[in-house]
XYZ file of C-alpha atoms in Angstrom:
328
model
C 50.608 61.276 86.570
C 47.633 59.100 88.262
C 44.833 62.311 87.065
C 46.313 61.575 83.133
C 45.011 57.752 83.813
C 42.023 58.329 81.552
C 44.377 59.444 79.066
C 46.055 57.057 78.580
C 43.256 54.810 78.568
C 42.108 56.192 75.502
C 45.172 56.549 73.710
C 46.980 53.522 74.123
C 43.961 51.476 73.840
C 45.618 50.276 70.018
C 48.484 50.933 69.539
C 51.121 47.777 68.793
C 54.228 49.725 71.401
C 54.484 51.842 74.133
C 57.993 53.617 75.696
C 58.071 53.813 79.423
C 60.821 55.519 79.749
C 62.778 55.407 83.146
C 64.900 57.760 85.187
C 68.187 55.617 85.426
C 69.269 57.485 88.705
C 65.622 57.228 90.659
C 64.600 53.750 89.150
C 61.580 52.266 89.118
C 59.025 54.555 90.446
C 54.767 54.640 91.200
C 54.414 56.769 87.472
C 56.659 53.356 85.887
C 54.606 50.745 87.670
C 51.481 52.732 86.698
C 52.055 52.996 82.927
C 53.256 49.509 82.354
C 50.132 47.853 84.480
C 48.219 50.082 82.090
C 49.910 48.558 79.206
C 49.035 45.562 80.762
C 45.394 46.064 80.999
C 45.148 46.979 77.624
C 46.984 44.784 75.910
C 49.591 46.549 74.728
C 52.034 44.028 72.616
C 54.987 45.284 72.470
C 57.359 47.765 75.816
C 60.228 49.178 75.154
C 61.876 50.088 78.308
C 64.116 52.954 77.779
C 66.207 53.781 81.059
C 67.412 57.509 80.298
C 70.011 59.921 81.610
C 72.175 57.449 81.782
C 75.576 60.233 81.151
C 74.151 61.567 84.762
C 75.036 57.470 86.495
C 78.152 57.311 84.140
C 76.878 55.126 81.356
C 76.968 51.944 84.217
C 75.606 49.122 82.855
C 75.099 47.745 86.657
C 73.032 50.657 87.087
C 71.067 49.522 83.883
C 70.994 46.276 85.086
C 69.428 46.848 88.933
C 66.909 48.672 86.918
C 66.739 45.854 84.647
C 65.793 43.384 87.147
C 63.943 45.575 89.245
C 60.759 45.911 86.861
C 61.094 42.020 85.590
C 60.591 41.214 89.146
C 57.631 43.615 89.068
C 56.117 42.566 85.490
C 56.374 38.895 86.490
C 52.826 39.777 88.032
C 51.540 41.576 84.073
C 50.796 40.291 81.332
C 53.334 41.822 79.167
C 54.463 40.071 76.488
C 57.516 41.870 74.575
C 59.778 43.655 77.616
C 62.820 45.526 75.522
C 65.893 47.674 77.539
C 66.945 50.413 76.480
C 70.095 52.352 77.371
C 69.946 56.109 76.056
C 70.533 59.521 76.668
C 68.104 61.754 75.361
C 69.428 65.003 75.976
C 72.845 63.693 74.447
C 71.403 61.092 72.034
C 73.076 58.670 72.721
C 71.585 55.118 71.556
C 68.577 57.156 70.189
C 69.277 57.307 66.085
C 73.400 56.191 66.837
C 75.431 53.684 68.684
C 76.998 55.482 71.243
C 80.589 54.728 72.571
C 79.666 55.688 75.990
C 77.319 52.566 75.758
C 79.971 49.866 73.962
C 78.908 47.011 77.149
C 75.613 46.919 75.633
C 74.589 45.132 72.872
C 71.485 45.659 71.487
C 70.354 48.275 69.724
C 69.280 51.765 69.019
C 65.756 53.077 69.870
C 65.473 53.732 66.259
C 66.219 51.010 65.527
C 64.061 48.845 67.524
C 60.784 51.278 66.412
C 61.742 50.466 62.731
C 61.970 46.385 63.198
C 59.897 45.678 65.277
C 58.209 42.761 64.767
C 54.075 43.581 64.265
C 52.506 41.587 62.002
C 51.939 38.422 64.332
C 50.398 41.181 66.567
C 46.602 40.540 65.167
C 44.699 37.664 65.234
C 44.240 36.252 61.814
C 42.074 32.994 63.610
C 39.227 34.545 64.579
C 36.895 36.266 61.838
C 34.764 38.815 63.201
C 33.337 41.483 60.774
C 30.799 44.070 62.690
C 28.559 45.363 60.072
C 28.717 48.999 60.136
C 26.243 49.784 57.106
C 24.190 48.054 54.943
C 24.858 49.902 51.609
C 21.803 49.595 48.737
C 22.171 52.298 45.779
C 19.359 54.181 44.253
C 20.588 53.993 41.218
C 18.653 51.628 37.595
C 22.316 49.549 37.464
C 23.059 48.934 40.879
C 19.583 47.939 41.924
C 20.744 44.765 43.058
C 23.499 45.901 44.770
C 23.187 45.304 48.305
C 26.918 44.690 50.335
C 27.698 45.371 54.069
C 30.434 47.840 54.984
C 32.762 47.906 58.035
C 36.424 46.957 59.589
C 37.509 43.573 59.739
C 37.886 42.737 63.198
C 40.311 39.515 62.605
C 40.791 37.051 60.846
C 41.033 36.716 57.202
C 37.468 36.634 54.882
C 37.808 35.498 51.150
C 35.757 35.434 48.106
C 34.055 31.537 48.724
C 33.949 31.625 52.379
C 31.165 30.069 54.200
C 30.339 32.088 56.846
C 27.558 33.398 59.501
C 25.485 36.053 60.342
C 24.655 36.523 64.277
C 22.617 36.916 65.704
C 20.386 35.209 63.127
C 22.779 32.225 62.857
C 22.124 32.368 59.538
C 24.816 30.679 57.192
C 25.794 32.304 53.424
C 28.754 32.309 50.933
C 30.829 35.503 49.927
C 30.807 36.348 46.773
C 32.826 39.504 46.859
C 34.574 41.836 48.550
C 34.703 45.712 47.496
C 37.086 48.213 48.904
C 37.736 52.300 47.737
C 40.296 50.407 45.273
C 38.045 48.169 43.492
C 37.588 43.874 44.173
C 39.709 41.953 46.385
C 39.661 38.623 46.508
C 40.300 38.449 50.459
C 40.641 41.579 53.495
C 42.243 40.892 56.987
C 42.207 42.444 60.590
C 41.623 46.338 60.029
C 40.503 46.582 56.235
C 37.832 48.801 55.880
C 35.485 46.267 52.894
C 32.163 45.987 52.125
C 31.101 41.455 52.062
C 28.897 40.529 49.549
C 26.778 37.364 50.077
C 24.799 34.793 48.359
C 21.840 35.076 50.119
C 20.018 38.354 50.349
C 19.426 37.614 54.540
C 18.036 40.289 56.571
C 21.214 41.511 57.995
C 21.724 45.662 59.893
C 24.140 47.448 61.610
C 25.181 46.101 64.423
C 25.263 42.277 63.482
C 28.496 39.891 63.621
C 29.614 38.103 61.070
C 32.547 35.192 61.870
C 32.692 31.599 60.612
C 30.101 28.964 61.511
C 32.429 26.918 63.341
C 34.477 30.159 64.800
C 32.044 32.153 66.871
C 32.641 34.554 69.116
C 31.206 34.548 72.873
C 27.141 35.332 73.449
C 25.328 36.971 76.143
C 24.338 39.625 78.166
C 25.969 38.885 81.758
C 29.341 40.176 81.390
C 32.574 40.862 83.917
C 34.760 43.225 82.570
C 38.062 45.323 83.898
C 36.174 49.386 83.856
C 38.422 52.110 84.087
C 36.360 55.345 85.253
C 36.393 58.626 83.024
C 33.924 61.017 84.358
C 35.384 63.681 86.281
C 31.303 64.707 87.164
C 30.128 61.543 88.195
C 31.426 58.179 89.937
C 30.211 55.213 88.436
C 26.059 54.349 89.863
C 24.932 50.846 90.277
C 22.408 49.898 88.357
C 21.806 53.513 86.611
C 21.074 52.818 82.410
C 24.281 53.919 80.551
C 24.520 53.817 76.998
C 26.914 50.833 75.781
C 29.206 51.258 72.469
C 30.545 47.577 71.355
C 31.408 47.822 67.666
C 29.391 48.445 65.792
C 26.379 47.636 67.797
C 24.643 49.844 70.938
C 22.574 48.436 74.078
C 21.602 49.632 77.110
C 23.229 48.293 80.064
C 23.946 48.923 83.780
C 26.973 47.481 86.237
C 25.141 45.495 88.623
C 28.347 44.779 91.106
C 32.136 45.781 91.641
C 33.979 42.858 91.827
C 37.008 44.495 92.925
C 39.227 48.061 92.612
C 42.653 48.236 91.583
C 45.084 49.622 93.073
C 47.525 51.136 90.006
C 50.315 51.243 92.329
C 50.612 48.085 94.527
C 48.064 45.971 92.103
C 46.421 45.067 95.116
C 42.631 44.089 94.352
C 40.474 46.532 96.919
C 36.969 44.105 98.307
C 34.087 45.714 99.638
C 33.916 48.986 97.231
C 30.722 49.440 95.395
C 31.664 52.304 93.067
C 34.525 53.708 90.828
C 35.467 56.827 90.709
C 38.102 59.282 87.904
C 41.015 57.513 87.107
C 39.402 54.211 89.258
C 39.822 50.381 87.588
C 37.923 47.853 88.092
C 36.538 44.608 87.625
C 32.321 44.771 86.994
C 29.984 42.463 86.035
C 27.490 43.945 83.651
C 24.247 43.700 82.171
C 22.884 44.299 78.882
C 19.821 45.334 77.292
C 20.201 42.718 74.377
C 23.263 40.232 73.569
C 27.408 41.370 72.854
C 28.631 39.130 70.406
C 32.726 39.466 71.622
C 35.902 37.399 72.704
C 38.468 38.272 75.451
C 39.748 41.233 75.479
C 43.422 39.720 75.590
C 42.370 37.355 72.143
C 40.903 40.229 70.372
C 40.897 44.213 71.110
C 38.660 45.043 69.154
C 36.140 42.590 69.958
C 36.531 42.724 73.230
C 36.345 46.254 74.546
C 33.417 48.688 74.882
C 32.376 52.027 76.232
C 29.974 53.635 78.354
C 28.360 56.295 77.607
C 26.356 59.340 79.642
C 22.393 58.849 78.443
C 21.658 62.125 79.251
C 25.109 64.492 78.928
C 26.687 61.905 76.223
C 29.664 62.069 78.057
C 31.996 58.792 77.428
C 32.175 57.669 80.619
C 34.055 54.328 81.340
C 36.267 52.374 78.581
C 36.085 48.624 79.250
C 37.851 45.209 78.849
C 35.696 42.308 78.567
C 37.147 39.545 80.069
C 35.615 35.514 80.825
C 33.530 35.246 84.086
C 35.125 33.786 87.498
C 35.245 30.739 88.782
């Protein structure tokens, strides 16, 4: 339902796969389009369209194929990378865990088999090395008086001992001399790994800085464009009002300078001439921040390409944003 748009935005922002249930009797409805659009906006890598209640349409392959073709026509306007269609009967369990004698015409997998075997290893960005620094570790103990580590979670790429890296915003370069984890030292760390990097040089590094490769840096700017989902039920978006923007481990003050358009999430129509966004509305906006952000487009890296806006007075999360390349 449209009033739960913000729930899906928060719940699906980091998932590998989403399941959309379609009633075989009703076919593709507004809610199907809305959920699929949100999955596309959020960059969900894998989408499963479960055409349910096949028992109520006599297990008809014609109904299944008609719904599949209708969805494919709609999805051609979205950015969905991998879509799988499955006929099921949730009530009777057909094709959920085991293959069904009622669906002998369907040659695909069961839902459980698909979930257990979908390939997600290639979904992570293992090329663009990104490490937002969350915390600087300097133990106050004599045996570790020379220890200086930079803790965080790898947001992209692979970091290895011996790699040359650059620290932003300073632009200083150094070499990784060690990678520590709660289970001991390792020689490399990839996306999602929570680690502490040790560097060869005693640089000035603090929370909110970004460690990357010298020849592969994130974009850097104070002027941004993003798709924004408004989540505050207390007040609409107020252009030029100051909000707190949280991006990876960095916090800056920001304001939305312009709403470029509001997206009708039922028709995909871009509604021009809009000056604000209200609860559950999504639009493309221009923002300006008080300090540069180090980021990638959301479709390239969902961690370094996302942010939230927070009301500085109430602490309420007002919006979730997905950073995009400026329109030309």
